[in-house]
Each structure stands twice: as C-alpha cells, then as structure tokens.
CSV table of C-alpha atoms in Angstrom, one decimal:
chain,number,residue,atom,x,y,z
A,1,UNK,CA,103.3,122.2,51.5
A,2,UNK,CA,101.8,120.7,54.6
A,3,UNK,CA,101.5,117.1,55.4
A,4,UNK,CA,98.0,117.1,54.0
A,5,UNK,CA,99.1,118.3,50.6
A,6,UNK,CA,98.5,121.9,51.3
A,7,UNK,CA,99.5,124.3,54.1
A,8,UNK,CA,97.5,124.0,57.2
A,9,UNK,CA,98.1,126.4,60.1
A,10,UNK,CA,99.3,124.6,63.3
A,11,UNK,CA,97.4,125.0,66.5
A,12,UNK,CA,98.6,127.9,68.7
A,13,UNK,CA,101.1,126.8,71.3
A,14,UNK,CA,100.3,128.0,74.8
A,15,UNK,CA,102.9,129.0,77.4
A,16,UNK,CA,104.4,126.1,79.3
A,17,UNK,CA,102.3,124.8,82.2
A,18,UNK,CA,103.4,126.0,85.6
A,19,UNK,CA,105.5,123.5,87.5
A,20,UNK,CA,106.1,124.4,91.1
A,21,UNK,CA,108.7,122.6,93.2
A,22,UNK,CA,107.3,121.7,96.5
A,23,UNK,CA,110.7,122.3,98.2
A,24,UNK,CA,112.0,125.8,97.3
A,25,UNK,CA,115.4,125.0,98.7
A,26,UNK,CA,116.2,122.2,96.2
A,27,UNK,CA,117.1,123.0,92.6
A,28,UNK,CA,114.1,123.9,90.5
A,29,UNK,CA,113.2,121.5,87.8
A,30,UNK,CA,112.4,123.1,84.4
A,31,UNK,CA,108.8,124.0,83.8
A,32,UNK,CA,106.8,121.2,82.2
A,33,UNK,CA,106.9,120.9,78.5
A,34,UNK,CA,105.0,123.4,76.4
A,35,UNK,CA,101.8,121.6,75.4
A,36,UNK,CA,100.0,122.5,72.2
A,37,UNK,CA,96.5,123.7,72.9
A,38,UNK,CA,93.9,122.0,70.7
A,39,UNK,CA,92.1,124.6,68.6
A,40,UNK,CA,88.8,123.1,67.5
A,41,UNK,CA,87.8,123.7,63.9
A,42,UNK,CA,84.2,122.9,64.9
A,43,UNK,CA,82.2,121.2,67.5
A,44,UNK,CA,79.7,118.4,66.8
A,45,UNK,CA,76.3,118.8,68.3
A,46,UNK,CA,75.4,116.2,70.9
A,47,UNK,CA,72.7,114.8,68.8
A,48,UNK,CA,74.9,114.4,65.7
A,49,UNK,CA,75.7,110.7,65.6
A,50,UNK,CA,75.8,110.4,61.8
A,51,UNK,CA,78.8,110.1,59.6
A,52,UNK,CA,79.5,110.2,55.9
A,53,UNK,CA,81.3,107.4,54.1
A,54,UNK,CA,81.6,109.5,50.9
A,55,UNK,CA,84.2,112.1,49.9
A,56,UNK,CA,83.6,115.8,49.8
A,57,UNK,CA,82.3,115.3,46.3
A,58,UNK,CA,79.2,113.4,47.5
A,59,UNK,CA,76.0,113.9,45.6
A,60,UNK,CA,73.2,116.0,47.0
A,61,UNK,CA,71.0,113.0,47.0
A,62,UNK,CA,73.4,111.2,49.4
A,63,UNK,CA,73.4,114.2,51.6
A,64,UNK,CA,69.7,114.3,51.8
A,65,UNK,CA,69.6,110.6,52.7
A,66,UNK,CA,71.9,111.3,55.6
A,67,UNK,CA,69.6,113.9,57.0
A,68,UNK,CA,66.7,111.5,57.6
A,69,UNK,CA,65.5,110.7,61.1
A,70,UNK,CA,66.6,107.1,60.8
A,71,UNK,CA,68.9,106.1,63.7
A,72,UNK,CA,72.5,106.1,62.7
A,73,UNK,CA,74.3,102.7,62.9
A,74,UNK,CA,77.6,102.3,64.6
A,75,UNK,CA,80.4,103.4,62.3
A,76,UNK,CA,82.2,100.6,60.5
A,77,UNK,CA,85.5,101.4,58.8
A,78,UNK,CA,86.4,99.8,55.5
A,79,UNK,CA,89.8,98.4,54.8
A,80,UNK,CA,91.6,101.1,52.8
A,81,UNK,CA,95.3,102.1,52.4
A,82,UNK,CA,96.8,104.2,55.2
A,83,UNK,CA,99.5,106.7,54.2
A,84,UNK,CA,100.1,108.6,57.4
A,85,UNK,CA,100.8,107.6,61.0
A,86,UNK,CA,98.0,109.0,63.2
A,87,UNK,CA,97.6,109.0,67.0
A,88,UNK,CA,94.0,109.3,68.1
A,89,UNK,CA,93.0,110.1,71.7
A,90,UNK,CA,89.5,110.0,73.2
A,91,UNK,CA,88.4,111.3,76.6
A,92,UNK,CA,85.1,110.0,77.6
A,93,UNK,CA,83.8,112.0,80.5
A,94,UNK,CA,80.7,112.0,82.5
A,95,UNK,CA,79.1,114.9,80.5
A,96,UNK,CA,80.8,114.8,77.1
A,97,UNK,CA,83.2,112.9,74.8
A,98,UNK,CA,86.1,114.5,73.0
A,99,UNK,CA,88.6,113.1,70.4
A,100,UNK,CA,91.7,114.7,69.0
A,101,UNK,CA,93.9,113.4,66.2
A,102,UNK,CA,97.6,114.3,66.0
A,103,UNK,CA,100.5,113.3,63.7
A,104,UNK,CA,103.3,111.0,64.8
A,105,UNK,CA,106.1,113.4,64.1
A,106,UNK,CA,104.8,116.5,65.9
A,107,UNK,CA,102.0,117.9,68.0
A,108,UNK,CA,100.1,119.5,65.1
A,109,UNK,CA,96.4,119.3,65.8
A,110,UNK,CA,95.0,117.5,62.7
A,111,UNK,CA,91.4,116.9,63.8
A,112,UNK,CA,89.1,117.3,66.7
A,113,UNK,CA,85.5,116.5,67.6
A,114,UNK,CA,83.7,117.4,70.8
A,115,UNK,CA,80.4,115.7,71.5
A,116,UNK,CA,78.7,117.7,74.3
A,117,UNK,CA,76.2,116.0,76.5
A,118,UNK,CA,77.3,112.6,75.0
A,119,UNK,CA,78.7,110.8,78.0
A,120,UNK,CA,81.0,107.8,77.6
A,121,UNK,CA,80.7,106.6,81.2
A,122,UNK,CA,79.0,103.2,80.9
A,123,UNK,CA,78.0,103.4,84.5
A,124,UNK,CA,75.7,106.3,83.8
A,125,UNK,CA,74.5,105.8,80.2
A,126,UNK,CA,75.0,102.1,79.6
A,127,UNK,CA,77.6,100.3,77.6
A,128,UNK,CA,76.2,100.6,74.1
A,129,UNK,CA,75.6,104.4,74.5
A,130,UNK,CA,79.1,104.8,75.8
A,131,UNK,CA,80.6,102.8,73.0
A,132,UNK,CA,78.7,104.8,70.4
A,133,UNK,CA,79.8,108.1,71.9
A,134,UNK,CA,83.5,106.9,71.6
A,135,UNK,CA,83.0,105.8,68.0
A,136,UNK,CA,81.1,108.9,66.9
A,137,UNK,CA,83.8,111.1,68.4
A,138,UNK,CA,86.6,109.2,66.6
A,139,UNK,CA,84.6,109.4,63.4
A,140,UNK,CA,84.0,113.1,63.8
A,141,UNK,CA,87.7,113.9,64.5
A,142,UNK,CA,88.8,112.0,61.4
A,143,UNK,CA,86.3,113.8,59.3
A,144,UNK,CA,87.5,117.1,60.8
A,145,UNK,CA,91.1,116.1,59.7
A,146,UNK,CA,89.8,116.0,56.1
A,147,UNK,CA,88.3,119.4,56.4
A,148,UNK,CA,89.9,122.0,54.0
A,149,UNK,CA,92.5,119.5,52.7
A,150,UNK,CA,93.1,117.7,49.4
A,151,UNK,CA,93.6,114.3,51.1
A,152,UNK,CA,91.4,111.4,50.2
A,153,UNK,CA,89.3,109.8,52.8
A,154,UNK,CA,91.2,106.6,52.7
A,155,UNK,CA,94.3,108.6,53.7
A,156,UNK,CA,93.0,109.1,57.2
A,157,UNK,CA,91.0,105.9,57.7
A,158,UNK,CA,91.8,103.9,60.8
A,159,UNK,CA,92.8,100.8,58.8
A,160,UNK,CA,91.7,97.3,59.6
A,161,UNK,CA,94.4,94.9,58.5
A,162,UNK,CA,97.8,93.9,59.7
A,163,UNK,CA,99.6,95.7,57.0
A,164,UNK,CA,98.3,99.1,58.2
A,165,UNK,CA,98.0,98.4,61.9
A,166,UNK,CA,101.3,100.1,62.8
A,167,UNK,CA,100.2,103.4,61.2
A,168,UNK,CA,97.3,104.0,63.5
A,169,UNK,CA,97.1,104.0,67.3
A,170,UNK,CA,94.2,104.7,69.6
A,171,UNK,CA,93.9,105.4,73.3
A,172,UNK,CA,90.6,105.8,75.0
A,173,UNK,CA,90.3,107.1,78.6
A,174,UNK,CA,86.9,107.0,80.1
A,175,UNK,CA,85.2,107.7,83.4
A,176,UNK,CA,83.7,104.5,84.8
A,177,UNK,CA,86.6,102.3,83.7
A,178,UNK,CA,87.4,101.1,87.2
A,179,UNK,CA,89.0,97.7,86.6
A,180,UNK,CA,90.5,95.3,84.0
A,181,UNK,CA,87.1,93.9,83.3
A,182,UNK,CA,85.6,97.3,82.3
A,183,UNK,CA,88.7,98.0,80.1
A,184,UNK,CA,88.7,94.6,78.4
A,185,UNK,CA,85.0,94.8,77.5
A,186,UNK,CA,85.4,98.2,75.8
A,187,UNK,CA,88.6,97.2,74.1
A,188,UNK,CA,87.1,94.0,72.7
A,189,UNK,CA,84.1,96.0,71.3
A,190,UNK,CA,86.5,98.5,69.6
A,191,UNK,CA,88.7,95.7,68.2
A,192,UNK,CA,85.6,94.0,66.8
A,193,UNK,CA,84.8,97.1,64.8
A,194,UNK,CA,88.4,98.1,63.9
A,195,UNK,CA,90.5,94.9,64.0
A,196,UNK,CA,93.6,96.6,62.7
A,197,UNK,CA,93.9,98.4,66.0
A,198,UNK,CA,94.3,95.3,68.1
A,199,UNK,CA,98.0,95.8,68.6
A,200,UNK,CA,97.8,99.6,68.8
A,201,UNK,CA,95.0,100.2,71.3
A,202,UNK,CA,94.9,101.1,75.0
A,203,UNK,CA,91.8,101.6,77.1
A,204,UNK,CA,92.1,103.1,80.6
A,205,UNK,CA,90.5,105.2,83.3
A,206,UNK,CA,90.1,108.9,82.7
A,207,UNK,CA,92.6,109.6,85.5
A,208,UNK,CA,95.3,108.0,83.3
A,209,UNK,CA,94.5,110.6,80.6
A,210,UNK,CA,94.8,113.3,83.2
A,211,UNK,CA,98.2,112.2,84.2
A,212,UNK,CA,99.4,111.9,80.6
A,213,UNK,CA,98.1,115.4,79.8
A,214,UNK,CA,100.6,116.9,82.2
A,215,UNK,CA,103.6,114.7,81.2
A,216,UNK,CA,103.2,114.4,77.5
A,217,UNK,CA,102.2,110.8,77.8
A,218,UNK,CA,104.9,109.8,80.2
A,219,UNK,CA,103.0,107.4,82.5
A,220,UNK,CA,104.9,108.1,85.7
A,221,UNK,CA,103.7,110.3,88.5
A,222,UNK,CA,100.5,111.1,90.3
A,223,UNK,CA,97.3,112.8,88.9
A,224,UNK,CA,95.0,114.5,91.3
A,225,UNK,CA,91.5,115.3,90.0
A,226,UNK,CA,89.2,117.6,92.0
A,227,UNK,CA,85.9,118.6,90.5
A,228,UNK,CA,82.5,117.4,91.4
A,229,UNK,CA,84.2,114.4,92.8
A,230,UNK,CA,87.9,113.7,93.4
A,231,UNK,CA,90.4,110.9,92.9
A,232,UNK,CA,94.2,110.4,92.9
A,233,UNK,CA,95.8,108.0,90.5
A,234,UNK,CA,99.5,107.1,90.2
A,235,UNK,CA,101.9,105.0,88.1
A,236,UNK,CA,105.4,104.0,89.0
A,237,UNK,CA,108.1,101.8,87.4
A,238,UNK,CA,110.4,99.9,89.7
A,239,UNK,CA,112.3,98.2,86.9
A,240,UNK,CA,112.6,95.1,89.1
A,241,UNK,CA,111.2,91.7,89.2
A,242,UNK,CA,107.9,90.2,90.4
A,243,UNK,CA,107.7,87.0,92.5
A,244,UNK,CA,104.3,86.1,90.9
A,245,UNK,CA,105.9,84.7,87.8
A,246,UNK,CA,107.1,85.8,84.4
A,247,UNK,CA,103.6,86.7,83.0
A,248,UNK,CA,102.9,89.0,86.0
A,249,UNK,CA,106.4,90.6,85.6
A,250,UNK,CA,105.8,91.4,82.0
A,251,UNK,CA,102.4,92.9,82.7
A,252,UNK,CA,103.8,95.1,85.4
A,253,UNK,CA,106.6,96.3,83.0
A,254,UNK,CA,104.0,97.2,80.5
A,255,UNK,CA,101.5,98.9,82.8
A,256,UNK,CA,103.7,99.9,85.7
A,257,UNK,CA,102.9,99.8,89.4
A,258,UNK,CA,99.5,101.5,89.8
A,259,UNK,CA,97.6,102.8,92.7
A,260,UNK,CA,94.4,104.8,93.3
A,261,UNK,CA,92.8,106.6,96.3
A,262,UNK,CA,89.6,108.5,96.8
A,263,UNK,CA,86.8,108.6,94.3
A,264,UNK,CA,84.4,106.9,96.6
A,265,UNK,CA,81.6,109.3,96.0
A,266,UNK,CA,79.5,111.6,98.2
A,267,UNK,CA,78.3,108.9,100.5
A,268,UNK,CA,81.9,108.5,101.7
A,269,UNK,CA,82.4,112.3,102.0
A,270,UNK,CA,85.1,112.5,99.2
A,271,UNK,CA,87.1,115.2,101.1
A,272,UNK,CA,88.4,117.9,98.7
A,273,UNK,CA,85.7,117.4,96.1
A,274,UNK,CA,83.2,120.1,95.0
A,275,UNK,CA,80.5,118.1,96.6
A,276,UNK,CA,82.4,118.1,99.9
A,277,UNK,CA,82.9,121.9,99.8
A,278,UNK,CA,79.3,122.5,98.8
A,279,UNK,CA,78.0,120.3,101.6
A,280,UNK,CA,80.2,122.2,104.1
A,281,UNK,CA,78.8,125.5,102.8
A,282,UNK,CA,75.3,124.4,103.3
A,283,UNK,CA,76.2,123.2,106.8
A,284,UNK,CA,77.7,126.6,107.6
A,285,UNK,CA,74.6,128.4,106.4
A,286,UNK,CA,72.3,126.2,108.4
A,287,UNK,CA,74.3,126.7,111.6
A,288,UNK,CA,74.1,130.4,111.2
A,289,UNK,CA,70.4,130.2,110.5
A,290,UNK,CA,70.0,128.2,113.8
A,291,UNK,CA,72.2,130.5,115.8
A,292,UNK,CA,74.6,127.7,116.6
A,293,UNK,CA,77.5,128.6,114.4
A,294,UNK,CA,80.0,131.5,113.9
A,295,UNK,CA,79.0,134.3,111.5
A,296,UNK,CA,80.3,133.7,108.0
A,297,UNK,CA,79.7,135.3,104.6
A,298,UNK,CA,78.8,131.9,103.4
A,299,UNK,CA,75.4,132.3,105.0
A,300,UNK,CA,74.4,135.2,102.8
A,301,UNK,CA,76.3,133.9,99.8
A,302,UNK,CA,74.5,130.5,99.9
A,303,UNK,CA,71.1,132.2,100.3
A,304,UNK,CA,71.7,134.6,97.4
A,305,UNK,CA,72.9,131.7,95.2
A,306,UNK,CA,69.6,129.9,95.9
A,307,UNK,CA,67.6,133.1,95.4
A,308,UNK,CA,66.6,133.4,99.0
A,309,UNK,CA,66.6,136.6,101.0
A,310,UNK,CA,68.6,136.6,104.3
A,311,UNK,CA,66.2,137.5,107.1
A,312,UNK,CA,63.1,136.5,105.2
A,313,UNK,CA,60.6,134.2,107.0
A,314,UNK,CA,60.8,130.5,106.5
A,315,UNK,CA,64.4,130.6,105.1
A,316,UNK,CA,65.2,127.3,106.9
A,317,UNK,CA,62.2,125.6,105.3
A,318,UNK,CA,63.3,126.9,101.9
A,319,UNK,CA,66.8,125.6,102.4
A,320,UNK,CA,65.5,122.2,103.3
A,321,UNK,CA,63.2,122.1,100.3
A,322,UNK,CA,66.0,123.0,98.0
A,323,UNK,CA,68.3,120.4,99.5
A,324,UNK,CA,65.8,117.5,99.2
A,325,UNK,CA,63.9,118.6,96.1
A,326,UNK,CA,65.5,115.7,94.1
A,327,UNK,CA,64.9,113.1,96.7
A,328,UNK,CA,66.5,112.0,100.0
A,329,UNK,CA,70.0,112.6,98.6
A,330,UNK,CA,70.6,115.9,96.7
A,331,UNK,CA,72.0,115.7,93.2
A,332,UNK,CA,75.8,115.7,93.3
A,333,UNK,CA,76.3,118.5,90.8
A,334,UNK,CA,73.7,120.7,92.4
A,335,UNK,CA,75.6,120.7,95.7
A,336,UNK,CA,79.0,120.9,94.0
A,337,UNK,CA,77.8,124.2,92.3
A,338,UNK,CA,78.2,125.8,95.8
A,339,UNK,CA,81.9,125.0,96.0
A,340,UNK,CA,83.0,128.3,94.3
A,341,UNK,CA,81.3,130.2,97.1
A,342,UNK,CA,83.7,128.6,99.6
A,343,UNK,CA,86.8,129.2,97.6
A,344,UNK,CA,85.8,132.9,97.0
A,345,UNK,CA,85.0,133.5,100.6
A,346,UNK,CA,88.3,131.8,101.7
A,347,UNK,CA,90.2,134.1,99.3
A,348,UNK,CA,88.7,137.0,101.1
A,349,UNK,CA,89.8,135.7,104.5
A,350,UNK,CA,86.5,134.4,105.8
A,351,UNK,CA,87.5,132.3,108.8
A,352,UNK,CA,84.8,129.6,108.3
A,353,UNK,CA,85.6,129.3,104.6
A,354,UNK,CA,89.3,129.1,105.2
A,355,UNK,CA,88.8,126.3,107.7
A,356,UNK,CA,86.8,124.4,105.0
A,357,UNK,CA,89.5,124.9,102.4
A,358,UNK,CA,92.2,123.8,104.8
A,359,UNK,CA,90.2,120.6,105.6
A,360,UNK,CA,89.7,120.0,101.8
A,361,UNK,CA,93.5,120.4,101.2
A,362,UNK,CA,94.2,117.8,103.9
A,363,UNK,CA,91.8,115.4,102.2
A,364,UNK,CA,93.5,115.8,98.9
A,365,UNK,CA,96.9,115.5,100.5
A,366,UNK,CA,95.8,112.2,102.1
A,367,UNK,CA,94.9,110.9,98.6
A,368,UNK,CA,98.3,111.9,97.2
A,369,UNK,CA,100.2,110.3,100.1
A,370,UNK,CA,98.2,107.1,100.0
A,371,UNK,CA,99.0,106.7,96.3
A,372,UNK,CA,102.6,107.5,96.8
A,373,UNK,CA,103.0,105.0,99.6
A,374,UNK,CA,101.2,102.2,97.7
A,375,UNK,CA,103.5,102.7,94.7
A,376,UNK,CA,106.5,102.9,97.0
A,377,UNK,CA,105.6,99.5,98.5
A,378,UNK,CA,105.2,98.2,95.0
A,379,UNK,CA,108.7,99.2,94.0
A,380,UNK,CA,108.7,102.9,93.6
A,381,UNK,CA,108.2,105.4,90.8
A,382,UNK,CA,111.5,104.7,89.1
A,383,UNK,CA,112.4,107.0,86.3
A,384,UNK,CA,111.3,107.7,82.8
A,385,UNK,CA,113.9,105.3,81.6
A,386,UNK,CA,112.4,102.5,83.7
A,387,UNK,CA,109.1,103.2,82.0
A,388,UNK,CA,110.8,102.7,78.6
A,389,UNK,CA,110.4,106.4,77.8
A,390,UNK,CA,113.1,108.8,76.5
A,391,UNK,CA,111.1,111.7,75.2
A,392,UNK,CA,112.2,115.3,75.9
A,393,UNK,CA,109.2,115.8,78.2
A,394,UNK,CA,109.9,112.6,80.1
A,395,UNK,CA,113.5,113.6,80.7
A,396,UNK,CA,112.2,116.6,82.6
A,397,UNK,CA,110.7,114.1,85.1
A,398,UNK,CA,113.5,111.5,84.9
A,399,UNK,CA,114.8,112.0,88.4
A,400,UNK,CA,113.4,109.2,90.5
A,401,UNK,CA,113.3,111.5,93.6
A,402,UNK,CA,111.0,114.0,91.9
A,403,UNK,CA,107.4,112.9,91.3
A,404,UNK,CA,105.3,115.0,89.0
A,405,UNK,CA,101.8,115.7,90.5
A,406,UNK,CA,99.4,116.7,87.8
A,407,UNK,CA,96.5,118.8,89.0
A,408,UNK,CA,93.3,118.6,87.1
A,409,UNK,CA,89.7,119.7,87.7
A,410,UNK,CA,87.8,122.9,88.3
A,411,UNK,CA,88.9,123.2,91.9
A,412,UNK,CA,92.6,123.0,91.2
A,413,UNK,CA,93.1,126.1,89.1
A,414,UNK,CA,96.6,127.5,88.8
A,415,UNK,CA,96.2,130.4,91.2
A,416,UNK,CA,93.2,129.0,93.2
A,417,UNK,CA,93.1,129.1,97.0
A,418,UNK,CA,92.8,125.3,97.3
A,419,UNK,CA,95.8,124.8,95.0
A,420,UNK,CA,97.9,127.2,97.1
A,421,UNK,CA,96.9,125.5,100.3
A,422,UNK,CA,97.7,122.1,98.8
A,423,UNK,CA,101.1,123.4,97.7
A,424,UNK,CA,101.8,124.6,101.3
A,425,UNK,CA,100.8,121.2,102.6
A,426,UNK,CA,103.3,119.5,100.3
A,427,UNK,CA,106.1,121.8,101.2
A,428,UNK,CA,105.5,121.4,104.9
A,429,UNK,CA,105.7,117.6,104.7
A,430,UNK,CA,108.3,117.1,102.0
A,431,UNK,CA,111.2,117.2,104.4
A,432,UNK,CA,109.3,116.3,107.5
A,433,UNK,CA,108.9,113.2,109.5
A,434,UNK,CA,106.8,111.4,106.9
A,435,UNK,CA,109.8,111.2,104.5
A,436,UNK,CA,107.7,112.6,101.8
A,437,UNK,CA,108.9,112.7,98.2
A,438,UNK,CA,109.9,115.8,96.3
A,439,UNK,CA,106.9,116.8,94.4
A,440,UNK,CA,106.5,118.9,91.2
A,441,UNK,CA,103.1,120.5,90.8
A,442,UNK,CA,102.1,120.5,87.1
A,443,UNK,CA,99.1,122.3,85.6
A,444,UNK,CA,98.4,120.9,82.1
A,445,UNK,CA,97.5,123.3,79.4
A,446,UNK,CA,95.5,120.7,77.4
A,447,UNK,CA,92.7,118.3,78.2
A,448,UNK,CA,92.8,114.5,78.8
A,449,UNK,CA,92.1,113.8,75.2
A,450,UNK,CA,95.6,115.2,74.4
A,451,UNK,CA,97.0,112.9,77.1
A,452,UNK,CA,95.3,110.0,75.5
A,453,UNK,CA,96.7,111.0,72.0
A,454,UNK,CA,100.2,111.1,73.5
A,455,UNK,CA,99.6,107.7,75.0
A,456,UNK,CA,98.5,106.4,71.6
A,457,UNK,CA,101.6,107.8,69.9
A,458,UNK,CA,103.8,105.9,72.2
A,459,UNK,CA,102.1,102.7,71.1
A,460,UNK,CA,103.6,103.3,67.7
A,461,UNK,CA,107.0,104.2,69.1
A,462,UNK,CA,107.5,102.0,72.1
A,463,UNK,CA,111.2,102.9,72.6
A,464,UNK,CA,110.6,106.6,73.1
A,465,UNK,CA,111.4,109.6,70.9
C-alpha cells in the first residue's frame, strides 16, 4: 500500500548530476546526489485558473458551473484536518509558473502543476497576476496529488490553523524578488490566504531555487544562471557573530551571508547572457557586411536565421529593420535567440565565435568571483553544519574549502562549449594568484521548483535529516 492508500508508482530517478572538480589534482568529491526527476501527470493550460473545492464525486451540475466564463476568484483554503506532511515548492519564472508537491520522508513526486505562459514575475505582469499564478499553481499541484488516489481532499489541504501548521511547508522562488520588500509583500499576501503557513513559509529570488536544485536544498554555494540574462547568487554561513547586534546575528544565522552579481540587464551588457552572445553575433555579421571585420560563419548563419540571403541586395537595410522592428531597443528574447548560433560556430572552431564565447566565459567568471569575494568578506561559506544542515546531500558539500557551483540556464548545458570554457577558467585560476576557492561544478537534474520543495521540507525539519 502506498502513502495515499493505494500503490502509486514513484517518479523515475535520473542519473546523478555531473559534478566536476575544478582542480583535477585534488581528491574528487562524489558526484552530486541523485535527484528525482519530476514526472508530470498532466499540465495545466495557461488559461486554466479555476479550481474545484469538491471531491471527485462532484455532481455534473457543479462541473458545469465551473466551466462558465466568469473569472475565477483567488483560491481560499478551508480549515480541514491535515494527515500527511507535505513540502510544496513553487518556481515563478518570467514565462511560466511550476509547482511540485513532495512528501516529507522521501522524494516521491506526489503532485505537479505547470502553468505555461503564466508568469509570476511581478515586475512584468503586476503583483496581483503574479500572486494568482502562484496560488493557481499550488492549487493545481494539490489537485494533481489527489489524482488516481483514494485520499480525501482534506488529506492534502494546506491547513490554516496552528494545530496543522507543522504538517505543511511552502517555499516560493520567483523572478523579480530582488529585495526584502518584494519578498515580504508576497509572503504577507500568501499568509493572508493561508494563515497556517505563517511559520512554514519562505519566499525568495528564483536564483535561490536554482542553488537549492543542485544541492538538495542545502543553501550553501553559488548558483550561476545563464539564459536570456544572467546572474550569480551565493549563500555562505560563517557560524560567527555580527557586530550589528543580536537581532542581526540571528537573521544572518537563518539566511546566511548572501551576495549577488550580474543580472543588470542588456543595457549594462550582461556579459555571458544569451542577449550578450546574440548582440555579438549581430555585430560580427554587420562587420562582415561592411567589409570591416574578419570572415566568420556567423555572417551566413545570422542571415539564414533571419531568412535573408547572403549576397542579396539591401541585406544591411534588412538587418537594421529586423533589429529595430520592435522599437529603439530590440526585444531581449529576440536577440537572445541568436546565441545558439554562436555556441554552435564556436564548437566548430570558428575563430570569431570562439572569441565571443571566451569573452562570455570571462564575464561569467567575474560574477562567480565577485560573489565568492563578497561572501568571503562576510565570513565565508562555512560548511553544511554551519548552515544547520546534516542531510546526506549536504554532507557531500560539507568541506568548507569546496564550494558547489550550480550551473543553470540554457547556455550552461552539461557538454556545452560555454560550460567547458568556464570550467577551464575555474581550473586555471583555482590555484593561481587570486587564491581562488576549490569549485565543484554541479548540473542539477531537476528544476528550481524541486529546489524550492527541498527548501520547504527543511522548514519542517530544521535540524537536518
């Protein structure tokens, strides 16, 4: 019998994520923990904001009522008995919102909901829309957990009173959470709707979820995200004291020493991002078109990508029209779509593309090092024990001299040319004049929503596992 009352097949476990020591001469740390891959039982359509408060035995009239075009209200959870400890993680990205529900005693995937095209970035869609996306994703994942089981709906409710608060925990990581004020506003809105989560709720930036996805929730190390944009985020635990007073000391013990670098956006170049690589590809094509730059396959690749014929008349005019068709500043994603042309050309040995990738790797390295130095000045990374964590996964990163560097985003694929160059940069500097730390590159096998779920689980078990 499964935990739901009847057997439920667990999600397939993927191979352990690759963990590469930056210094091949030093003892290799074990590969990162095997992370379960979430296997969705179904995806919610982006427009599906409705939910059902009835059990599977709902009448057809109730179902018909739910299918009306009336706007769905924000879900409100009734106070009902909770009989199982659930950890709920939400990743609110710029293009979609995903929630996963896991049990407290293992990594079995119990429920999942993916809302495509439902952003939870309040900076782009507004606070109320972002909040609704988070609530709808939670609601959908809890409904998914009921699918095909004999459990009653109240068995997987969030719970709203103190008696059940310890049986549920929620972590929400969202793009656009750039400070304590942003996090507090979203946290207060969630607590207002689900009061029982007040003591088991954390709201953080999406980079925190990226870090946790590679360390099974151990908030120690550096996450480097490189997609359309790029950002580096790190957390360390010095285990020491703070001269600012007891309140500040306790806060730092809970949250650790944090630092961030990059993520300024295209106007600030954002070296190493997809937008940066795409801009450099356009520049290389324009220089060839003018006869002022070295030959490169990027010229032909860019023109073909934009459905322009090399050698055709007025190619330069067509390039300019494409670049400025959306206004004085091209859309970020449109330019970033050209980044794969650069990495593909670099993999084939194109000299111009190789130079662009090398420059991008330097930009990413700068972010990593800036975060490392900021945390070092704040007391250092410490160890998993300093962070109050004793899980098996955390013990793999317990050496204070070894810092896990979790690589996320479309540009940092496991065998990608940019990833390889970044690894070379780390190895070259690790024992050099900079006194660089010993880094362990980690490629998570799961998304940030799993990182958030692991963060939530630790709220129910603060002394580790």
